[in-house]
Short mmCIF file of C-alpha atoms and ligand atoms in Angstrom, two decimals:
data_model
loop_
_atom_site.label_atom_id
_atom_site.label_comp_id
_atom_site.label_asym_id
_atom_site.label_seq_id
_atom_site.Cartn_x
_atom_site.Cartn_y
_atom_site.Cartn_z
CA UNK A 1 -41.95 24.01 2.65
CA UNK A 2 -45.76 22.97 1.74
CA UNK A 3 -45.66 19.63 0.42
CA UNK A 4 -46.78 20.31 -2.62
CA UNK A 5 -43.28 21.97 -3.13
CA UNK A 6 -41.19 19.52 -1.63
CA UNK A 7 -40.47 16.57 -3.68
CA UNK A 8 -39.09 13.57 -2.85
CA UNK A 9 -35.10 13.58 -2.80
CA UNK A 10 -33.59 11.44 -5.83
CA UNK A 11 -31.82 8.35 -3.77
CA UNK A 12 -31.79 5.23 -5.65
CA UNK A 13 -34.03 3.43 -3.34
CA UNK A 14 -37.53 5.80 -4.36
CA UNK A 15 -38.31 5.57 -7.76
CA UNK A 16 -41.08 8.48 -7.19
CA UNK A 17 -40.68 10.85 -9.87
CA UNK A 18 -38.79 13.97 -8.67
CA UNK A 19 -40.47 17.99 -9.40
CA UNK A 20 -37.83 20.72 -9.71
CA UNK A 21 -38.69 23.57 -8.38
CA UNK A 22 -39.27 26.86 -10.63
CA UNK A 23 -39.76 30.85 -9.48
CA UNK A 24 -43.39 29.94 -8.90
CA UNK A 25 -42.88 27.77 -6.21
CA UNK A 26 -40.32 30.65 -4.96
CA UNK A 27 -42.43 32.79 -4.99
CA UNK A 28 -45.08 30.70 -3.10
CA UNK A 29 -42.82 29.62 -0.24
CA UNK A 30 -42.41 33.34 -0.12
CA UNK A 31 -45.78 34.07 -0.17
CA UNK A 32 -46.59 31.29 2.80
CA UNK A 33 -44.02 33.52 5.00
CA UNK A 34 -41.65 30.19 4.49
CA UNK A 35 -37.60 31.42 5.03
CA UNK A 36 -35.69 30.48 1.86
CA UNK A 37 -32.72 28.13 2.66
CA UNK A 38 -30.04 28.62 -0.36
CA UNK A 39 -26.31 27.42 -0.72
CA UNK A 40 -23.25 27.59 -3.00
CA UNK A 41 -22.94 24.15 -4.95
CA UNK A 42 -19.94 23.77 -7.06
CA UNK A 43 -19.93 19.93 -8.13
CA UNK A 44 -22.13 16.71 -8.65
CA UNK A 45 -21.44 14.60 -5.43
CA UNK A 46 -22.36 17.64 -3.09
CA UNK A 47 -24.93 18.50 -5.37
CA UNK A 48 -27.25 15.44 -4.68
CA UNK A 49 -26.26 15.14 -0.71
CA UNK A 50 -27.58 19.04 -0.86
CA UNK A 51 -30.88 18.10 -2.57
CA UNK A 52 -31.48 15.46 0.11
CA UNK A 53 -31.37 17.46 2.65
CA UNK A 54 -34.09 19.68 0.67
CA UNK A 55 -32.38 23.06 0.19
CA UNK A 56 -34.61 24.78 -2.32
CA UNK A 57 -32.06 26.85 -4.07
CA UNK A 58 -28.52 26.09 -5.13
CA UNK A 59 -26.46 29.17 -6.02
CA UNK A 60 -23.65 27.84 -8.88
CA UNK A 61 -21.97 31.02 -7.39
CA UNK A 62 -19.07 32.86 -9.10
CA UNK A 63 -17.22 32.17 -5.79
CA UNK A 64 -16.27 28.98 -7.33
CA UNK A 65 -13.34 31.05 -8.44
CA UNK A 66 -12.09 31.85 -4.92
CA UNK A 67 -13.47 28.36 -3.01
CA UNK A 68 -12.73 25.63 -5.73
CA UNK A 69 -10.66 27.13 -7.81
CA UNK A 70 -8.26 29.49 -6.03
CA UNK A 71 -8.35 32.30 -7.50
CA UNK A 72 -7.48 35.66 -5.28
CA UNK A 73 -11.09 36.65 -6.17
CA UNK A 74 -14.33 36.19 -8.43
CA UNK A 75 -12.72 38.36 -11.37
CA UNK A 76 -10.69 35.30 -13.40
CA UNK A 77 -13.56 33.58 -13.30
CA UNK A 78 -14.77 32.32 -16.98
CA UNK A 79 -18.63 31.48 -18.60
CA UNK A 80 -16.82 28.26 -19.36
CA UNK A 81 -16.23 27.69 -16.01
CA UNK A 82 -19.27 28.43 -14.78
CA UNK A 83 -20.91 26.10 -17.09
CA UNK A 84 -18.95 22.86 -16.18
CA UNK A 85 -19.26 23.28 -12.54
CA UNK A 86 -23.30 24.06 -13.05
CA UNK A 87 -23.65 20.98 -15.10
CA UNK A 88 -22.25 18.41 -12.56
CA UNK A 89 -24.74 20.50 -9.91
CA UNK A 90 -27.72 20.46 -12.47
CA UNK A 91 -26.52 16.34 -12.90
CA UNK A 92 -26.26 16.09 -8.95
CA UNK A 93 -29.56 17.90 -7.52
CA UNK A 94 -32.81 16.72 -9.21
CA UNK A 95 -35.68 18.80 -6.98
CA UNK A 96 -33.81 22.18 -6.05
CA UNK A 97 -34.23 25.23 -8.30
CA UNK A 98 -30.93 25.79 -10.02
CA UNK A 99 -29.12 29.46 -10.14
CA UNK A 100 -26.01 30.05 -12.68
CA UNK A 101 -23.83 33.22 -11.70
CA UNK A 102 -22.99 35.02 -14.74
CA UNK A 103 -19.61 35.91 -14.42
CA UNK A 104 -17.36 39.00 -14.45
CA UNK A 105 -17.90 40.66 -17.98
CA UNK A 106 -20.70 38.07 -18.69
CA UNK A 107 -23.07 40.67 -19.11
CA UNK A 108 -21.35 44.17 -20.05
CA UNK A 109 -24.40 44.47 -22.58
CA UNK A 110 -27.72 43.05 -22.83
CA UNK A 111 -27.49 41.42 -25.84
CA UNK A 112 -23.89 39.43 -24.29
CA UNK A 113 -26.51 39.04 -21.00
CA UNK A 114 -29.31 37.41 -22.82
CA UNK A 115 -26.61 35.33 -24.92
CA UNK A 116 -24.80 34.26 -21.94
CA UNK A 117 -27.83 34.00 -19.68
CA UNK A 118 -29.28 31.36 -22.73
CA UNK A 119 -26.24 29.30 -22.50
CA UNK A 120 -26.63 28.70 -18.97
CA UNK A 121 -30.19 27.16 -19.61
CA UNK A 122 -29.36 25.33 -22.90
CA UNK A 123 -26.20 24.33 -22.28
CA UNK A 124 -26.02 23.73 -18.73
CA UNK A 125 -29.67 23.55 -17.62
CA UNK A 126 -30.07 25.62 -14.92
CA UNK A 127 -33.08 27.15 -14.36
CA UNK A 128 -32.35 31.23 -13.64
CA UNK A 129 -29.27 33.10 -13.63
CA UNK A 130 -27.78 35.87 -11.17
CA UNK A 131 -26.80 39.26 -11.92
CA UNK A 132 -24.85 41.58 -9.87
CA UNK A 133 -25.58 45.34 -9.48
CA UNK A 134 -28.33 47.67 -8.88
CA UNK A 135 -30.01 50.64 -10.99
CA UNK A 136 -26.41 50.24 -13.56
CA UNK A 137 -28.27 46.37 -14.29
CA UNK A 138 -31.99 47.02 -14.28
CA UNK A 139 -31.37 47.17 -18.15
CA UNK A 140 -29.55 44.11 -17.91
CA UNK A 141 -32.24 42.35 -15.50
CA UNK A 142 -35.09 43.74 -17.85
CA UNK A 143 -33.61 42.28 -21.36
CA UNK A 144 -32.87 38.64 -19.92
CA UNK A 145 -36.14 38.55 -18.19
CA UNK A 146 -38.06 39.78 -21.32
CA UNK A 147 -35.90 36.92 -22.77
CA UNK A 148 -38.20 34.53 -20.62
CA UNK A 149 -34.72 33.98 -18.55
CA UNK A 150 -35.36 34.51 -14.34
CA UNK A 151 -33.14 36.67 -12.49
CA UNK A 152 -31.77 36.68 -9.34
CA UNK A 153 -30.58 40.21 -8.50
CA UNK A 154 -27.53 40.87 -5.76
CA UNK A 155 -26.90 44.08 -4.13
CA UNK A 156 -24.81 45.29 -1.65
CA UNK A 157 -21.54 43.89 -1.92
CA UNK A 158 -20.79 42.81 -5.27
CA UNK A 159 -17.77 40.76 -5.30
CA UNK A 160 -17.35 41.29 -8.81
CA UNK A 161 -17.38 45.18 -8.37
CA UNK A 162 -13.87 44.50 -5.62
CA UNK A 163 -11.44 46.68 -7.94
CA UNK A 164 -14.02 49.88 -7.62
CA UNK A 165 -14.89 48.87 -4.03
CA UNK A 166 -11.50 48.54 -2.55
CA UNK A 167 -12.03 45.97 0.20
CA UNK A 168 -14.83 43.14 1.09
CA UNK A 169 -16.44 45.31 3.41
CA UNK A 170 -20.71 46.09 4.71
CA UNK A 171 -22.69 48.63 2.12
CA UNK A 172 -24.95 50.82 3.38
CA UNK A 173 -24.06 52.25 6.47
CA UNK A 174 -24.17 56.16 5.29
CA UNK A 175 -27.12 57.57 4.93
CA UNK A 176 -26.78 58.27 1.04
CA UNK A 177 -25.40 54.75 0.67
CA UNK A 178 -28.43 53.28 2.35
CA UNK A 179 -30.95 55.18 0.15
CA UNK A 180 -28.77 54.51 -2.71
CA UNK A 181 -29.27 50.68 -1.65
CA UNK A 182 -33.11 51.04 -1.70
CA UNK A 183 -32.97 52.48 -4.74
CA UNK A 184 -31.10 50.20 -6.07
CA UNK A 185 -33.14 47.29 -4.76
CA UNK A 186 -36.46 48.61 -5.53
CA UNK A 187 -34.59 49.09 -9.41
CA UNK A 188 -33.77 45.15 -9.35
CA UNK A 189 -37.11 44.16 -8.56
CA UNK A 190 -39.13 46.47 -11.10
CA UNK A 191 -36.57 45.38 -13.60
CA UNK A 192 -38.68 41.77 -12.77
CA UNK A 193 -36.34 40.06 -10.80
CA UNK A 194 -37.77 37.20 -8.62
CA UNK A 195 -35.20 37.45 -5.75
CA UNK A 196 -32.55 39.97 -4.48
CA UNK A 197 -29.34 38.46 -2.86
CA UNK A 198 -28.24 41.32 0.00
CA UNK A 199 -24.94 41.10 0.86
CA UNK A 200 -23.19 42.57 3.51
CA UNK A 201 -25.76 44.64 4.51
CA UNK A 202 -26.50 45.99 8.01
CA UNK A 203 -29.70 44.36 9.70
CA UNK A 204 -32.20 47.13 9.91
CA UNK A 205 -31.06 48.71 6.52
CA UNK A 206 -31.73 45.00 5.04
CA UNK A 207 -34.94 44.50 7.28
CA UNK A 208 -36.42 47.95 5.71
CA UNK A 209 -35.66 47.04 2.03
CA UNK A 210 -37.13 43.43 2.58
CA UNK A 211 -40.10 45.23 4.11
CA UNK A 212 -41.00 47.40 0.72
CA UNK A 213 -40.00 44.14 -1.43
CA UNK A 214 -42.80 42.01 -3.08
CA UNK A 215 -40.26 39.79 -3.89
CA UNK A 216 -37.78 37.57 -1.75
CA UNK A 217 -34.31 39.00 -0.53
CA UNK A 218 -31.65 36.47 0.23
CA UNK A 219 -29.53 37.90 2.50
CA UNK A 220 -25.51 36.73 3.16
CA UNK A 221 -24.16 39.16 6.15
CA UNK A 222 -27.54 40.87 6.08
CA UNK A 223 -29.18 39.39 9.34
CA UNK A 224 -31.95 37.63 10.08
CA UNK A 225 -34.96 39.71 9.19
CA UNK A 226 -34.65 38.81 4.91
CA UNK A 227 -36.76 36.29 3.51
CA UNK A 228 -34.11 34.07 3.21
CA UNK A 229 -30.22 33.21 3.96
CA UNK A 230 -27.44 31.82 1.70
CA UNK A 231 -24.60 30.79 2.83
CA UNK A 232 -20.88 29.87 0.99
CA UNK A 233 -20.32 25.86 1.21
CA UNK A 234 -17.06 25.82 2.24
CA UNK A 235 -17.90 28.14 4.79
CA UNK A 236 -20.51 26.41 6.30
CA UNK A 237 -18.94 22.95 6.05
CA UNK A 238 -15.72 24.30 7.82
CA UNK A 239 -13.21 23.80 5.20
CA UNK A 240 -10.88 26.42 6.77
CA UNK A 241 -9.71 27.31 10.03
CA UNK A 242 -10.79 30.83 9.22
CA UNK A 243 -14.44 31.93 8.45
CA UNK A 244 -16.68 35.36 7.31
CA UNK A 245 -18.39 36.77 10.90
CA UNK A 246 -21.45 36.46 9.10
CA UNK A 247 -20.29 32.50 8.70
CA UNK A 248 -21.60 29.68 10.72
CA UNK A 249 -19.78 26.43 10.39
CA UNK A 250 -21.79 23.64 10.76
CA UNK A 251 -19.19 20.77 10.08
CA UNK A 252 -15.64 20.61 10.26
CA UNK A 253 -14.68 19.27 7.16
CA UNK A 254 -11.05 20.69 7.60
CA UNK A 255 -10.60 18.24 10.63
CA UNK A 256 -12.42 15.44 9.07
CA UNK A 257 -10.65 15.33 6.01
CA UNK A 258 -7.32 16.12 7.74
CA UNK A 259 -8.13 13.16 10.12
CA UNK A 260 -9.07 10.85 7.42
CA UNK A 261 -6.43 11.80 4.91
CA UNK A 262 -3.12 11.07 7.77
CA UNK A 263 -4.80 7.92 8.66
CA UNK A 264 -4.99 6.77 4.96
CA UNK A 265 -1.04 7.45 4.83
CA UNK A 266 -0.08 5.70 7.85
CA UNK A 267 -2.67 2.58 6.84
CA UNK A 268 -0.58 2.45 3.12
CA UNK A 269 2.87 3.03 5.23
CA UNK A 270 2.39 0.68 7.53
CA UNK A 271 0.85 -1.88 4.95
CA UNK A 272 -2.46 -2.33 6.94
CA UNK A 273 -4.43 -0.83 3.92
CA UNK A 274 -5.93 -2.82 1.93
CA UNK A 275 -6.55 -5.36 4.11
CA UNK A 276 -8.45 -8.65 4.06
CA UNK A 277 -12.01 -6.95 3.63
CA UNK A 278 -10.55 -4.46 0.57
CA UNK A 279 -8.86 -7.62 -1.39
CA UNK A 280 -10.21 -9.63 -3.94
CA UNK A 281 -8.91 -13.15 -4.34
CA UNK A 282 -9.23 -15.18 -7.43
CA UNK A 283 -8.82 -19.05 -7.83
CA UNK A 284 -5.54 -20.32 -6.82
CA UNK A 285 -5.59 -23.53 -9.19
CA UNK A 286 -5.99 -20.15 -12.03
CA UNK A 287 -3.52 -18.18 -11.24
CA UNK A 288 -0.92 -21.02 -10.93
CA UNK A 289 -1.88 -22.62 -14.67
CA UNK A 290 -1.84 -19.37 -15.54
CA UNK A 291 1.81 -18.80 -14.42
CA UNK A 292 2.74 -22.45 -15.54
CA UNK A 293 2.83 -23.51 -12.59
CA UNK A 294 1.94 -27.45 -12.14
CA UNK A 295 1.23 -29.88 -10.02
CA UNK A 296 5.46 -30.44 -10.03
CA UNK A 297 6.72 -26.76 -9.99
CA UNK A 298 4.43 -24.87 -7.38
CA UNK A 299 6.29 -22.63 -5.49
CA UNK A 300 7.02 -25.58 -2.63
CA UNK A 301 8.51 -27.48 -4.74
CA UNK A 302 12.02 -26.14 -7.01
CA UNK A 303 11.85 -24.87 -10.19
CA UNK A 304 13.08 -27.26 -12.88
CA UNK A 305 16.59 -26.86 -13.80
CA UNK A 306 16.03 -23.85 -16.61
CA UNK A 307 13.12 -22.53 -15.25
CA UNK A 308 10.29 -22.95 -16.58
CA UNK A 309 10.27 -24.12 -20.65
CA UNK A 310 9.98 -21.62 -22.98
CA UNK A 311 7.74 -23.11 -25.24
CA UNK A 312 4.93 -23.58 -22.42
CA UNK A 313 1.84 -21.99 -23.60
CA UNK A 314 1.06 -19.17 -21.01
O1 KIV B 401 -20.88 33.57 -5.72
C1 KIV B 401 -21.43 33.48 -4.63
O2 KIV B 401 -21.17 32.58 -3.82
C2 KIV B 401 -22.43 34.47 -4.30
C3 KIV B 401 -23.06 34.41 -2.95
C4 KIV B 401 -22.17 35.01 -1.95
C5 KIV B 401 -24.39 35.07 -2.95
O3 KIV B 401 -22.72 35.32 -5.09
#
C-alpha cells in the first residue's frame, strides 16, 4: 500500500486524523499491481484490531448468518441484521473501506436494491455494498451504481444461490460453466462494478478472468493469481477444529479461548480469582461507621446485648 493510501490506524495514543479509504484508492492499489488483503468483520472490537493491522477492505459478509449467528446457512439472514453488525464494524475500523452484503432477497428488484443498498450507507455507513450473481444482476449492479452506490460483484459460488446449487462446491470446471463464468464476470464489471469476489473457482479459470478484468477480483478458493484474497474470520482465526481447504488458520482462537475460559472456572472454583491485584479496598474506619460499628462494637469485641440499637442512624 503507497502511503498516500495507508493512514494511520485509530489507537488512542495518535491523534493524526484518520482517511478512509474509497473505490479510488481501490482502484489505485490495483492499478500499482498491489494484492488486495480483505476479511469478514462482524463486530466493533475486531473491527478496530483489523484496521490496525491495515487490511484495506472489510467484507460485513452475509456469512454472519452461519459464523456469528448460527444459522445452517446465509438464507435467514435479515437487512436488519446486516445493518447492526455493519454499524459496530463501521464504529470499530476508521481507515478500511467498508463493504455491506445485501442479503438474501435484499435485492430481488432494483428499485428494493437501490433502497436497500441506500440504507446500508445512511443508516449504517458503509461505504459500498456486495451483490451476488452474474449476467441475472448486471441490472441490479447497473441501477445501484447509477444510484452513486459502489458494488462489489461475487461470482462463482454464491452462497445465497445453495437451494438451486445443491452443495458448497467449485464453479467452473465444465467447459460451458467456465465460459458461462466469464461471461458472467465480464457482465459484473460492465454493469460498473469496482471489484468481483470469485469464489470457489479453479486457479487457471480464475487467473484467465482476472487477466481480461480492468477491475480487481477478490478471490476466496480461487488461488493465488486474483488481484486479491478474502478470507472468512473465523476461519482464519481458528475458531473451529474444522476449516474450508481453501482456509488458512493463522491463530487458534478455539484453543486460546478454550484455554482461557477452563482456567477462569477453576480460578472462581478454587477462589483464587479475584485476587489481591483485581480487588478494590475502601477505608476501613468507612465501612465500619457505616455498619455502626464503633470504637466498642468492632467485630473483636461482642456485640452489645441486642445487637446493635435500632435507632442508630446508618
Ligand atoms: O459473506 C461472506 O463472508 C462472503 C465472502 C465469502 C466473500 O461473501
Amino acid at each position: 500500500m503507497s502511503a498516500s493510501t495507508n493512514p494511520k490506524p485509530a489507537t488512542k495514543a495518535s491523534a493524526a486524523p484518520v482517511r478512509r479509504l474509497t473505490v479510488s484508492d481501490i482502484a489505485r492499489l490495483h492499478a500499482d499491481g498491489q494484492r488486495i488483503a480483505m476479511i469478514t468483520a462482524y463486530d466493533y472490537p475486531t473491527a478496530r484490531l483489523l484496521d490496525e493491522a491495515g487490511l484495506p477492505i472489510l467484507l460485513v459478509g452475509d456469512s454472519l448468518g452461519r459464523v456469528i449467528l448460527g444459522y445452517e446457512n446465509e438464507i435467514p439472514v435479515s437487512m436488519d441484521d446486516m445493518l447492526h453488525h455493519a454499524k459496530a464494524v463501521v464504529r470499530g475500523a476508521k481507515a478500511a473501506l467498508i463493504v455491506g452484503d445485501m442479503p438474501f432477497l435484499s435485492y430481488a428488484t432494483p428499485d428494493q436494491a437501490v433502497h436497500n443498498a441506500g440504507r446500508f450507507l445512511a443508516e449504517a455507513g458503509v461505504q459500498a455494498v456486495k451483490v451476488e450473481g452474474g449476467r441475472r444482476s448486471a441490472k441490479t449492479i447497473e441501477a445501484i451504481t447509477r444510484a452513486g452506490i459502489p458494488v462489489m460483484g461475487h461470482i462463482g459460488l454464491t452462497p445465497q444461490a445453495i437451494n438451486q446449487i445443491g452443495k458448497v462446491r467449485v464453479q467452473g470446471k465444465t467447459r460451458e460453466a467456465a465460459r458461462e463464468l466469464l461471461s458472467d464476470a465480464i457482465a459484473v464489471q460492465e454493469a460498473g462494478a469496482f471489484a468481483v469476489v470469485l469464489e470457489l473457482v479453479p486457479e487457471q479459470l480464475a487467473r484467465a478472468i482476472t487477466d481480461r478484468l480492468q477491475v480487481p477480483t477478490i478471490g476466496i478458493g480461487a488461488g493465488a493469481g486474483c488481484s486479491g484474497q478474502v478470507q472468512v474470520l473465523t476461519d482464519l482465526l481458528g475458531y473451529e477444529e474444522w476449516h474450508p481447504r481453501h482456509a488458512r488458520p493463522y491463530a487458534n482462537l478455539r484453543e486460546v479461548i478454550l484455554g482461557a475460559a477452563r482456567a477462569y472456572r477453576a480460578d472462581v472454583e478454587a477462589g483464587t480469582f479475584p485476587g489481591d491485584a483485581e480487588t478494590v479496598r475502601m477505608d476501613d474506619d468507612v465501612i465500619n461507621e457505616v455498619l455502626g460499628y464503633s470504637v466498642l462494637d468492632r467485630p473483636s469485641r461482642s456485640i452489645p446485648a441486642g445487637g446493635i440499637p435500632l435507632d442508630r442512624d446508618l
